[in-house]
PDB file of C-alpha atoms in Angstrom:
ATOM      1  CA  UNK A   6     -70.101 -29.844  43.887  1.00 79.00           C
ATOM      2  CA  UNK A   7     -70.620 -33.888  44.164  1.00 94.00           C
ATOM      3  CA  UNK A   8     -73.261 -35.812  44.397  1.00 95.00           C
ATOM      4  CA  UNK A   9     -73.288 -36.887  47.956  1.00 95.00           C
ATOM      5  CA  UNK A  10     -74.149 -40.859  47.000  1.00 97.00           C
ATOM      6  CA  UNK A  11     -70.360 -40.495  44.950  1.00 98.00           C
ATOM      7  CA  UNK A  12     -68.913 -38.788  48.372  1.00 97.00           C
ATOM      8  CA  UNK A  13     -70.060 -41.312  50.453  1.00 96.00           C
ATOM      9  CA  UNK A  14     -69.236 -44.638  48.167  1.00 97.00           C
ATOM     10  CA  UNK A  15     -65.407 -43.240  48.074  1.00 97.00           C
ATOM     11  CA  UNK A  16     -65.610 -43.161  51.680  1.00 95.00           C
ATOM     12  CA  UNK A  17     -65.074 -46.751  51.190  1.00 94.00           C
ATOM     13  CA  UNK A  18     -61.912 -46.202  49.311  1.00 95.00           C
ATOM     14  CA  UNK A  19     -60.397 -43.529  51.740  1.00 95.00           C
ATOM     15  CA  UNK A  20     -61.482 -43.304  54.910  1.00 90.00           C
ATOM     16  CA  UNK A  21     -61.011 -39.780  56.404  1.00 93.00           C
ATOM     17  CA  UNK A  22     -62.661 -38.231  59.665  1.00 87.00           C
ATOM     18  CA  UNK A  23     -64.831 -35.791  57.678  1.00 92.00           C
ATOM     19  CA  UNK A  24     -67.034 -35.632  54.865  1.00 93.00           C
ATOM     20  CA  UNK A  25     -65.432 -32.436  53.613  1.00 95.00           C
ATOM     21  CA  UNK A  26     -61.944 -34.077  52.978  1.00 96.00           C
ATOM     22  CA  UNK A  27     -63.572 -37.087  51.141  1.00 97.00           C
ATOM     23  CA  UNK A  28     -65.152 -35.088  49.155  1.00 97.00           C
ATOM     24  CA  UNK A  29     -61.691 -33.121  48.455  1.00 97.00           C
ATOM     25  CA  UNK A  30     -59.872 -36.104  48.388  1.00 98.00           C
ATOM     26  CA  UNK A  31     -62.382 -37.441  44.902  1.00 98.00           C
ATOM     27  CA  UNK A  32     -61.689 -34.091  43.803  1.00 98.00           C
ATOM     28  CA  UNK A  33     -57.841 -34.159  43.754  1.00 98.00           C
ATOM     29  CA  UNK A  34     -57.874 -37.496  42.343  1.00 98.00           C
ATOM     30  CA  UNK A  35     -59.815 -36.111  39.275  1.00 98.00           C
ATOM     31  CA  UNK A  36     -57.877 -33.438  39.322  1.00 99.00           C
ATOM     32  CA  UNK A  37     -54.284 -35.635  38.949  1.00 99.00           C
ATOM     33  CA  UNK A  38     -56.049 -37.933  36.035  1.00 99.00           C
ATOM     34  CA  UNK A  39     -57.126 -34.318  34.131  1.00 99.00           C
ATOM     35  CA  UNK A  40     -53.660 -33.512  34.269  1.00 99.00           C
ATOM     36  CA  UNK A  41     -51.204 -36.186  33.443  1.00 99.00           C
ATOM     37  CA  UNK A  42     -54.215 -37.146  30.674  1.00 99.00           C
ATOM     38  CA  UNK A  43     -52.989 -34.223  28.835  1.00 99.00           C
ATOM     39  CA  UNK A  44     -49.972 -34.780  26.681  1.00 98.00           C
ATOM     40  CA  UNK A  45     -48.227 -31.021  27.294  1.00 98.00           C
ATOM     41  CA  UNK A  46     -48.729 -31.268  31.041  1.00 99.00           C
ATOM     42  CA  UNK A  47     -47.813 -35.001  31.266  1.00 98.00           C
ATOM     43  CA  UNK A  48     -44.174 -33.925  29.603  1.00 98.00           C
ATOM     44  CA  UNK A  49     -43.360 -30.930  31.314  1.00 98.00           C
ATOM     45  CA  UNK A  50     -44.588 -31.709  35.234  1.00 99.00           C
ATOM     46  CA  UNK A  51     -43.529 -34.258  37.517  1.00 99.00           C
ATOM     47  CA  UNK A  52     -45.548 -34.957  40.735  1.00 99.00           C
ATOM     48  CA  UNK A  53     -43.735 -34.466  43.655  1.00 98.00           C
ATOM     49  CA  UNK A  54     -44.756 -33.929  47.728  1.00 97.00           C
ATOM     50  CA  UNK A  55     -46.543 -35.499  49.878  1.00 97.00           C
ATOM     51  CA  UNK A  56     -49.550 -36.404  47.792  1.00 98.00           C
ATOM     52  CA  UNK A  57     -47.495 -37.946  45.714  1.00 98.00           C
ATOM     53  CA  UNK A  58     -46.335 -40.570  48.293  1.00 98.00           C
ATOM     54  CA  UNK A  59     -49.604 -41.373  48.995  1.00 97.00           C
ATOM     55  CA  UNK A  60     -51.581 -41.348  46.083  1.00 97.00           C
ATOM     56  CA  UNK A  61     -49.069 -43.896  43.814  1.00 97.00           C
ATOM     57  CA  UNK A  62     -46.347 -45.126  46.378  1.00 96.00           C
ATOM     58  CA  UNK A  63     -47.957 -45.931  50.265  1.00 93.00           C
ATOM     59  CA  UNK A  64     -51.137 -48.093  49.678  1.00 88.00           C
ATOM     60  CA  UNK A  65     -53.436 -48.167  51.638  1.00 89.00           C
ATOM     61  CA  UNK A  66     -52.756 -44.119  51.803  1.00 92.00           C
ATOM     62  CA  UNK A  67     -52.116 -43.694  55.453  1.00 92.00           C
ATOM     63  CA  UNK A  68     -53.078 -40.343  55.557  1.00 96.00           C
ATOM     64  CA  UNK A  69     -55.022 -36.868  54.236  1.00 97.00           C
ATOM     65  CA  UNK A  70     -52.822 -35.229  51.855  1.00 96.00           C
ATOM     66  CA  UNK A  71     -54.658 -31.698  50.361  1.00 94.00           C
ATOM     67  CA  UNK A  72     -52.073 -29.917  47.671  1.00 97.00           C
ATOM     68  CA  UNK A  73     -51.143 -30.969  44.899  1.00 99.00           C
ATOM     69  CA  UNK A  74     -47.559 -30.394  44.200  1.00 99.00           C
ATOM     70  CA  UNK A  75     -45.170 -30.537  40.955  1.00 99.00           C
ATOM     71  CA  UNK A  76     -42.056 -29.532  39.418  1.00 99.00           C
ATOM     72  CA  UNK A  77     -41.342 -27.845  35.907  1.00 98.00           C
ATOM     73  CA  UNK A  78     -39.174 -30.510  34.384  1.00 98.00           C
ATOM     74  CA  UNK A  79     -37.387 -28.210  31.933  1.00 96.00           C
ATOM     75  CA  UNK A  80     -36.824 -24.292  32.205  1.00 96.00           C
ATOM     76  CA  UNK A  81     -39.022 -22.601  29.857  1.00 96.00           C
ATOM     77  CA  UNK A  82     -41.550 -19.956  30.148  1.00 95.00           C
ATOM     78  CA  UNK A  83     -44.364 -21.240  32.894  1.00 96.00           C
ATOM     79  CA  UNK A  84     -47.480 -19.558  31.120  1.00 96.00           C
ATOM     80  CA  UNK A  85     -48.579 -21.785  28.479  1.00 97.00           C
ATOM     81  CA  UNK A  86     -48.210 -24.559  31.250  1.00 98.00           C
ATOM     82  CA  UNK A  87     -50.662 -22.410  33.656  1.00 98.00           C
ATOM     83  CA  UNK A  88     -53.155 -21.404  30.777  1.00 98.00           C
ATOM     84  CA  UNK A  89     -53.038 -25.567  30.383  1.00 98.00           C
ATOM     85  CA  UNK A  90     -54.057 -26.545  34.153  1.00 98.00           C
ATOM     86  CA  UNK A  91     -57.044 -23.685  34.380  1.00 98.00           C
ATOM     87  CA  UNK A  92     -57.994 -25.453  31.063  1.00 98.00           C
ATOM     88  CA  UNK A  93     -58.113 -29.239  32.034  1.00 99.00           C
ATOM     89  CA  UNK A  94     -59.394 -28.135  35.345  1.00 98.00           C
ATOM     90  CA  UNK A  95     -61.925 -25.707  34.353  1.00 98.00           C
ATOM     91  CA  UNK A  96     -64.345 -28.131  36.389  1.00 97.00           C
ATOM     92  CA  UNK A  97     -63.700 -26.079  39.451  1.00 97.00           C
ATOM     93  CA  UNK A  98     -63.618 -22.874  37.963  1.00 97.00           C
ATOM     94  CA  UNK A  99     -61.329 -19.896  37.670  1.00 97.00           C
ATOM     95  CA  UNK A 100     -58.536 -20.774  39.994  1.00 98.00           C
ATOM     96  CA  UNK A 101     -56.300 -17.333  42.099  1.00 98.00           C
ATOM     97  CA  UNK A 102     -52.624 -17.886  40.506  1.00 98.00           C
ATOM     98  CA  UNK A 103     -50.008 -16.469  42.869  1.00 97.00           C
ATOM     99  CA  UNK A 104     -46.298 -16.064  40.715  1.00 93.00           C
ATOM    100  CA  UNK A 105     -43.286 -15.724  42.820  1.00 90.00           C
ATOM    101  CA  UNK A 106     -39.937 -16.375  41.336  1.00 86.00           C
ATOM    102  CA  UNK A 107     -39.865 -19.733  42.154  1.00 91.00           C
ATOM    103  CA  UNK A 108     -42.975 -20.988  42.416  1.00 95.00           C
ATOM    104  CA  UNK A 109     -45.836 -20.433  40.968  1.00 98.00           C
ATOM    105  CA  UNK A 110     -49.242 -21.466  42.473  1.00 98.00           C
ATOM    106  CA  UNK A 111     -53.063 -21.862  41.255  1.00 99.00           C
ATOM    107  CA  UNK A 112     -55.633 -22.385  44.231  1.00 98.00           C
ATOM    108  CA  UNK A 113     -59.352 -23.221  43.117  1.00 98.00           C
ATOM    109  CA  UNK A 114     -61.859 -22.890  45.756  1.00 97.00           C
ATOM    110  CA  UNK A 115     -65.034 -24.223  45.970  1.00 96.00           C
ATOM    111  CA  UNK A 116     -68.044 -24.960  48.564  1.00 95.00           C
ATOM    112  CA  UNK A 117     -68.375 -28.586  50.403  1.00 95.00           C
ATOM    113  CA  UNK A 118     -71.691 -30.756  48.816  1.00 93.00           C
ATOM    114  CA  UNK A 119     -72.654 -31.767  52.212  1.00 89.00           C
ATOM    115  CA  UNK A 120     -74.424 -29.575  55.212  1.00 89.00           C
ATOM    116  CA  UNK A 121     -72.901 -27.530  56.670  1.00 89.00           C
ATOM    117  CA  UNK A 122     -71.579 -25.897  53.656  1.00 93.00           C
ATOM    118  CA  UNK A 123     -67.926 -25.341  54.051  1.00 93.00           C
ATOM    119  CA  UNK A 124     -65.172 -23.772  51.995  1.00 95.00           C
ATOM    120  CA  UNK A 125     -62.509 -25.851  50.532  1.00 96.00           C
ATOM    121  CA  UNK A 126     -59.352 -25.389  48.391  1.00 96.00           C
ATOM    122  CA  UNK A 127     -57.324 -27.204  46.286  1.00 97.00           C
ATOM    123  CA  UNK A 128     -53.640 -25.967  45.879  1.00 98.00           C
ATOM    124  CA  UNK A 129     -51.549 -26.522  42.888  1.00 98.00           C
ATOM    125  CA  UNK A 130     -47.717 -25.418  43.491  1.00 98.00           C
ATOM    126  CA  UNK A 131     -45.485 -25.720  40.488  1.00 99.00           C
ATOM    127  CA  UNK A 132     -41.626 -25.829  41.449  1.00 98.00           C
ATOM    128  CA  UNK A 133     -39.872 -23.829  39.116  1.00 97.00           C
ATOM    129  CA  UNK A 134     -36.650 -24.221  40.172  1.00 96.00           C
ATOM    130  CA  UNK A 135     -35.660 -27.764  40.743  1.00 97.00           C
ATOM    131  CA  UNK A 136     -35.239 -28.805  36.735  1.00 97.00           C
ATOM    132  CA  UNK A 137     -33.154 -31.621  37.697  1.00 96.00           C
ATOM    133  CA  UNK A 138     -33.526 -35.443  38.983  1.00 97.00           C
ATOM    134  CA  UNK A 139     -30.868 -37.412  41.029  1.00 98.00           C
ATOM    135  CA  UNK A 140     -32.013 -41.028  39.625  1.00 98.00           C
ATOM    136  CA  UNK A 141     -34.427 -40.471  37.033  1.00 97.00           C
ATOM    137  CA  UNK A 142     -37.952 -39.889  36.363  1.00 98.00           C
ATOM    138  CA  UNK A 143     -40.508 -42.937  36.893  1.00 97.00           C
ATOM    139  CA  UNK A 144     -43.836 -43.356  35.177  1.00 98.00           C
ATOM    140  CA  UNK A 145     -46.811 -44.768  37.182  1.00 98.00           C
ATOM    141  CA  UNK A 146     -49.831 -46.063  36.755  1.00 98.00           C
ATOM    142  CA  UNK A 147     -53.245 -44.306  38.625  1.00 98.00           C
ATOM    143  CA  UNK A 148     -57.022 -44.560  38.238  1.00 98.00           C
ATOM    144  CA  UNK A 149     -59.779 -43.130  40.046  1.00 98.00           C
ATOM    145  CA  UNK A 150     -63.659 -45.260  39.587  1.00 98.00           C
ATOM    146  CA  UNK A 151     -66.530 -43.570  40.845  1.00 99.00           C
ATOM    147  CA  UNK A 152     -69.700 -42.426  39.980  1.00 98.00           C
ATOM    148  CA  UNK A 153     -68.768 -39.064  39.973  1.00 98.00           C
ATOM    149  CA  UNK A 154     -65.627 -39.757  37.964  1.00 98.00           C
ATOM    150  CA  UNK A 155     -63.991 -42.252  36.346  1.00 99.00           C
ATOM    151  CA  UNK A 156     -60.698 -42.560  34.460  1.00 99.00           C
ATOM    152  CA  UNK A 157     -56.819 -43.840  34.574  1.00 99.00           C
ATOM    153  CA  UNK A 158     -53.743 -41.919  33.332  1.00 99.00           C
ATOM    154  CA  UNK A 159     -49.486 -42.632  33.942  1.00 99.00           C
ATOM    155  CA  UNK A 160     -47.459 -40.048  35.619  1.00 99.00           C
ATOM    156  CA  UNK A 161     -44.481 -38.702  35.547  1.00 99.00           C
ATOM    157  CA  UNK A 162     -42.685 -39.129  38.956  1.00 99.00           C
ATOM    158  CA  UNK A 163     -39.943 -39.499  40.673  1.00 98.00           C
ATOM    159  CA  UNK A 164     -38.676 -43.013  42.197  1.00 98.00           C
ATOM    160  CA  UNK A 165     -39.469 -43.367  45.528  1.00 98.00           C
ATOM    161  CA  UNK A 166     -35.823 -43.394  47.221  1.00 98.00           C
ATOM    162  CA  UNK A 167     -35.601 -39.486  45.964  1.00 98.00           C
ATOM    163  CA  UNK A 168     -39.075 -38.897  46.712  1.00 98.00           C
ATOM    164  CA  UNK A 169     -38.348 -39.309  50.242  1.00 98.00           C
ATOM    165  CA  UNK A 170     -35.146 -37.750  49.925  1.00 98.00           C
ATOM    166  CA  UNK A 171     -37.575 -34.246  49.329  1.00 98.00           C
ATOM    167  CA  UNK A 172     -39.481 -35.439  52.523  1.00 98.00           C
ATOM    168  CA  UNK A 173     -35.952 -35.742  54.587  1.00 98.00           C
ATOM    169  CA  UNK A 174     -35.160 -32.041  53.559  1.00 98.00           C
ATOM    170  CA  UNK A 175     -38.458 -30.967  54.138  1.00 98.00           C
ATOM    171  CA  UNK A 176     -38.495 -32.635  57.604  1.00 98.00           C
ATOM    172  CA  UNK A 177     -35.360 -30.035  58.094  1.00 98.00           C
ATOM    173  CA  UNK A 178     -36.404 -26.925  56.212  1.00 96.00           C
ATOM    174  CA  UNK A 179     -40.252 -26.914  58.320  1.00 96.00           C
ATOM    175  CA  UNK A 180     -41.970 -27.224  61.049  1.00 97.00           C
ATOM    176  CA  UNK A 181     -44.678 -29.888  60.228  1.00 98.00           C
ATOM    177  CA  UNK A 182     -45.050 -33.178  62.145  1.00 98.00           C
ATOM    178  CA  UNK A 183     -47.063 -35.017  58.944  1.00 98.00           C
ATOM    179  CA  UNK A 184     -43.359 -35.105  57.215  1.00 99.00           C
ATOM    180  CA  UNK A 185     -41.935 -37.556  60.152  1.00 99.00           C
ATOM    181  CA  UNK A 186     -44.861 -39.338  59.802  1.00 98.00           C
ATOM    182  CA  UNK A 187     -44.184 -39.774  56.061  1.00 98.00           C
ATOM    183  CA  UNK A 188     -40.822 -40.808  56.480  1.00 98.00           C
ATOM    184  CA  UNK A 189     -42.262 -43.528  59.135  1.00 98.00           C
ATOM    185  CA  UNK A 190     -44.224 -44.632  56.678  1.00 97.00           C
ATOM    186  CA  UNK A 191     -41.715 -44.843  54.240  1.00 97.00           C
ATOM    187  CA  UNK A 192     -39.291 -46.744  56.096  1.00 97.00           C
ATOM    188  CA  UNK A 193     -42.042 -49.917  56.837  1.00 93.00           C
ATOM    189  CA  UNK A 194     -41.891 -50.342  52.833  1.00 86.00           C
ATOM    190  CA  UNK A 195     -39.244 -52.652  52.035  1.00 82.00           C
ATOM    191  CA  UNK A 196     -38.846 -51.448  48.695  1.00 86.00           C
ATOM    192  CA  UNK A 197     -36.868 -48.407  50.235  1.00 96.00           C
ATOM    193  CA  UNK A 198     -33.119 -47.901  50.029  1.00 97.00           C
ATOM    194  CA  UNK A 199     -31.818 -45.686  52.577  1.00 98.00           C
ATOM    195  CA  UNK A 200     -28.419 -45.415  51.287  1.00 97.00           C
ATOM    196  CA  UNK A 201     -29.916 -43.699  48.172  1.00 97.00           C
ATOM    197  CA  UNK A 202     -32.609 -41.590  50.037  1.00 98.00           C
ATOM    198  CA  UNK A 203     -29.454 -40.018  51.980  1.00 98.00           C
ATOM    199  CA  UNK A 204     -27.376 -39.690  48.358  1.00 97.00           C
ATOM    200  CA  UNK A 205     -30.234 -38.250  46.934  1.00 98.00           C
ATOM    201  CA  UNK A 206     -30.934 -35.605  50.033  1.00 98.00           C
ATOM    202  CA  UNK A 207     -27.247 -34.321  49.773  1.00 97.00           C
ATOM    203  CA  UNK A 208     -27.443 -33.260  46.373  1.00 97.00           C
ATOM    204  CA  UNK A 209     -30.428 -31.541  46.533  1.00 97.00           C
ATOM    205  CA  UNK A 210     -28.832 -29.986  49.897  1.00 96.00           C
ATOM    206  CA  UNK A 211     -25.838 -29.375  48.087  1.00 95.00           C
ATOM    207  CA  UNK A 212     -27.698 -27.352  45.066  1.00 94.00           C
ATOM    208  CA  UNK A 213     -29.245 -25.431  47.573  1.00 92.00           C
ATOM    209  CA  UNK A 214     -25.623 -24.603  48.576  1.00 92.00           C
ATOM    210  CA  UNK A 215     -26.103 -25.919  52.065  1.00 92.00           C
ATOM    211  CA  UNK A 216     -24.481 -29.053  53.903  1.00 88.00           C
ATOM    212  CA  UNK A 217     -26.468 -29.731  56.690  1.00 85.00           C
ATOM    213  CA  UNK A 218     -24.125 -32.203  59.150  1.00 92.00           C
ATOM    214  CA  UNK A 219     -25.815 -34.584  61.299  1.00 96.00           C
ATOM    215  CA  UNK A 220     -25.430 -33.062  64.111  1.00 96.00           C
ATOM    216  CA  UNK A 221     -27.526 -29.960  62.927  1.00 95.00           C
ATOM    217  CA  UNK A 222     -29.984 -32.136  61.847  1.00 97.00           C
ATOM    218  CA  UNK A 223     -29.887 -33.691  65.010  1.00 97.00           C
ATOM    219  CA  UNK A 224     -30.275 -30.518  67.094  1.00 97.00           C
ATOM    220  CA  UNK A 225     -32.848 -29.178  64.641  1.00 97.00           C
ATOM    221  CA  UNK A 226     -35.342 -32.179  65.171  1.00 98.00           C
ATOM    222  CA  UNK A 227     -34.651 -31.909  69.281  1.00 97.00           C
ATOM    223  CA  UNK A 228     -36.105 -28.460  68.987  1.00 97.00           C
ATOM    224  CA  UNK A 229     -39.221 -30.084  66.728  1.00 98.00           C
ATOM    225  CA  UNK A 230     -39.651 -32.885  69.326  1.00 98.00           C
ATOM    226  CA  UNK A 231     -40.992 -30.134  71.354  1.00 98.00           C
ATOM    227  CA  UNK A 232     -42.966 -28.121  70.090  1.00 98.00           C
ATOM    228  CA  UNK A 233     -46.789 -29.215  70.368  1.00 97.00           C
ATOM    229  CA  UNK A 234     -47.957 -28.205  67.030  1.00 98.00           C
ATOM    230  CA  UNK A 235     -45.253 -30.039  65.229  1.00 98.00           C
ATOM    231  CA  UNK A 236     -46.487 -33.081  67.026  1.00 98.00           C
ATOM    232  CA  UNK A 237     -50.107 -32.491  66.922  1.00 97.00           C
ATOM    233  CA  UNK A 238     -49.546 -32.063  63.127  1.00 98.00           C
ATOM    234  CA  UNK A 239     -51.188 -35.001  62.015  1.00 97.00           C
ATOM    235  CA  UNK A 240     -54.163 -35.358  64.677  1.00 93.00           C
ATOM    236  CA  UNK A 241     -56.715 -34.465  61.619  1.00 94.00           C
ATOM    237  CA  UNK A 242     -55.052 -36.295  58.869  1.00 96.00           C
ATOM    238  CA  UNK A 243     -55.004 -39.755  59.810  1.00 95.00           C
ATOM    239  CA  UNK A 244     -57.611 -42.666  59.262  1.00 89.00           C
ATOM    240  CA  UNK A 245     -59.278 -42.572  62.618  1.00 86.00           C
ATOM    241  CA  UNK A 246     -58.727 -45.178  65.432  1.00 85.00           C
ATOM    242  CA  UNK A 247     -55.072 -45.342  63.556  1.00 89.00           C
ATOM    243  CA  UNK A 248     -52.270 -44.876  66.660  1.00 93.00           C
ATOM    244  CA  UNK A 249     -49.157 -43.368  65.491  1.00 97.00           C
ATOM    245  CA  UNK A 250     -46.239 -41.551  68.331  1.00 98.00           C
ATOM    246  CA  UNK A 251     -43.854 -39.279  66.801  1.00 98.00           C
ATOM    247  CA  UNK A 252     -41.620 -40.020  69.493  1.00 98.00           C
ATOM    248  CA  UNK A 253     -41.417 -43.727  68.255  1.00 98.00           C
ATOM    249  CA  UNK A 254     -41.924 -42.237  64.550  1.00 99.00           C
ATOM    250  CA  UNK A 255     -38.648 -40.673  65.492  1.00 99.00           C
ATOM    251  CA  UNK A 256     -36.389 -42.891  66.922  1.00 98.00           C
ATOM    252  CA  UNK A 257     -37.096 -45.181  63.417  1.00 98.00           C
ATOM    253  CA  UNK A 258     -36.682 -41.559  61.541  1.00 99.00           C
ATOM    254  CA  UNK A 259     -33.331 -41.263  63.399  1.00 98.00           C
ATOM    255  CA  UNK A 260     -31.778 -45.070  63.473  1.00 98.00           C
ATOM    256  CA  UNK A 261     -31.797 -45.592  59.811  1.00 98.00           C
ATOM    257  CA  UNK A 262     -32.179 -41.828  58.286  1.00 98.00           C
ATOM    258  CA  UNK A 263     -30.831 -39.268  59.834  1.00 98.00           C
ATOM    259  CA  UNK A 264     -28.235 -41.279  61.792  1.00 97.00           C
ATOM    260  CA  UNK A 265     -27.102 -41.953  57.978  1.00 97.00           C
ATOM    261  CA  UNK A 266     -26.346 -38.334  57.512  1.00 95.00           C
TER     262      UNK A 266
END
């Protein structure tokens, strides 16, 4: 789908174990600038998840992030908001839209530029449930130059203490290792407030109707700790030669997070 000169100079700009997620990493990036440079979808979705960490909040981006995720800032019918995204991203074709009741979800799919030929997809999950913000909205700068693509847009986000107050629930609510890692990540910026991360992960707790204590956390993560594909999570996601231990990852995840609870 890319030239393969474009794939390999943004190899210098993210450095990920394969060709393939290079090449999907250009892609998303595109994809994110199409999207917040379009005045309907810029007002009515806020990025969210883990590529939204990366991409505008931990620089360099630590590690392969795949989706792209957002949430519908206002309750209103989702349709002319899908009929937008497949038209700014009619670059990779017809997407597969999956509805559910609380999510809706558009996956594109299209073939790897460089031998062997491989399959890739790019998810888009809109969150059409969560039409509220603990600390307000944010608006942040991003560009993407290549010779491919070039281009800049702002997005709508959320500030970073209640972005990783998601990543704390979602460290709870799944089994995948790559959100401890996140939250280690997190933690080395010194821009973070903990004491609002944990005000911020009640509330959406508590509008979920739950009230997770700390020691259910607590026992929830001890069952993680041992599971081998939570901690093998990450083993294709990071910038290679990087070393990173969940088990230190979690004693920093515990100390000033969870222990916070």
């Amino acid at each position: 789908m890319i030239p393969e000169l474009a794939i390999t100079e943004w190899r210098n700009t993210v450095s990920w174990s394969s060709f393939e997620q290079v090449e999907q990493d250009l892609i998303i990036c595109r994809a994110i600038v199409a999207i917040y440079n379009d005045e309907l979808l810029a007002s009515r979705l806020a990025f969210r998840g883990g590529t939204a960490l990366h991409k505008l909040y931990l620089k360099p981006q630590p590690r392969y992030s795949e989706d792209i995720d957002v949430v519908q800032v206002i309750s209103e019918p989702i349709k002319p908001t899908i009929d937008r995204l497949r038209d700014v991203l009619s670059f990779l074709g017809e997407p597969i839209i999956k509805q559910k009741k609380n999510n809706n979800t558009l996956i594109f799919r299209v073939n790897s530029t460089v031998p062997p030929v491989i399959p890739m997809r790019l998810k888009i999950e809109i969150n059409c449930r969560e039409h509220f913000n603990v600390l307000g909205f944010e608006t942040v700068d991003f560009s993407i130059k290549n010779q491919w693509f070039s281009g800049e847009c702002k997005i709508l986000t959320y500030k970073l203490d209640e972005l990783i107050a998601t990543k704390v629930r979602a460290l709870y609510e799944r089994r995948k290792g790559r959100d401890l890692y996140d939250l280690y990540k997190a933690l080395q910026n010194n821009g973070l407030n903990t004491e609002n991360v944990i005000a911020c992960f009640k509330k959406y707790m508590s509008k979920e109707g739950k009230n997770p204590i700390r020691e259910l956390y607590l026992s929830n993560m001890d069952d993680k700790m041992t599971n081998e594909e939570f901690l093998g999570d990450t083993q294709q996601l990071l910038v290679p030669n990087e070393f990173y231990n969940p088990h230190i990852a979690y004693e920093m995840v515990k100390e000033k997070l969870i222990n916070k609870i």
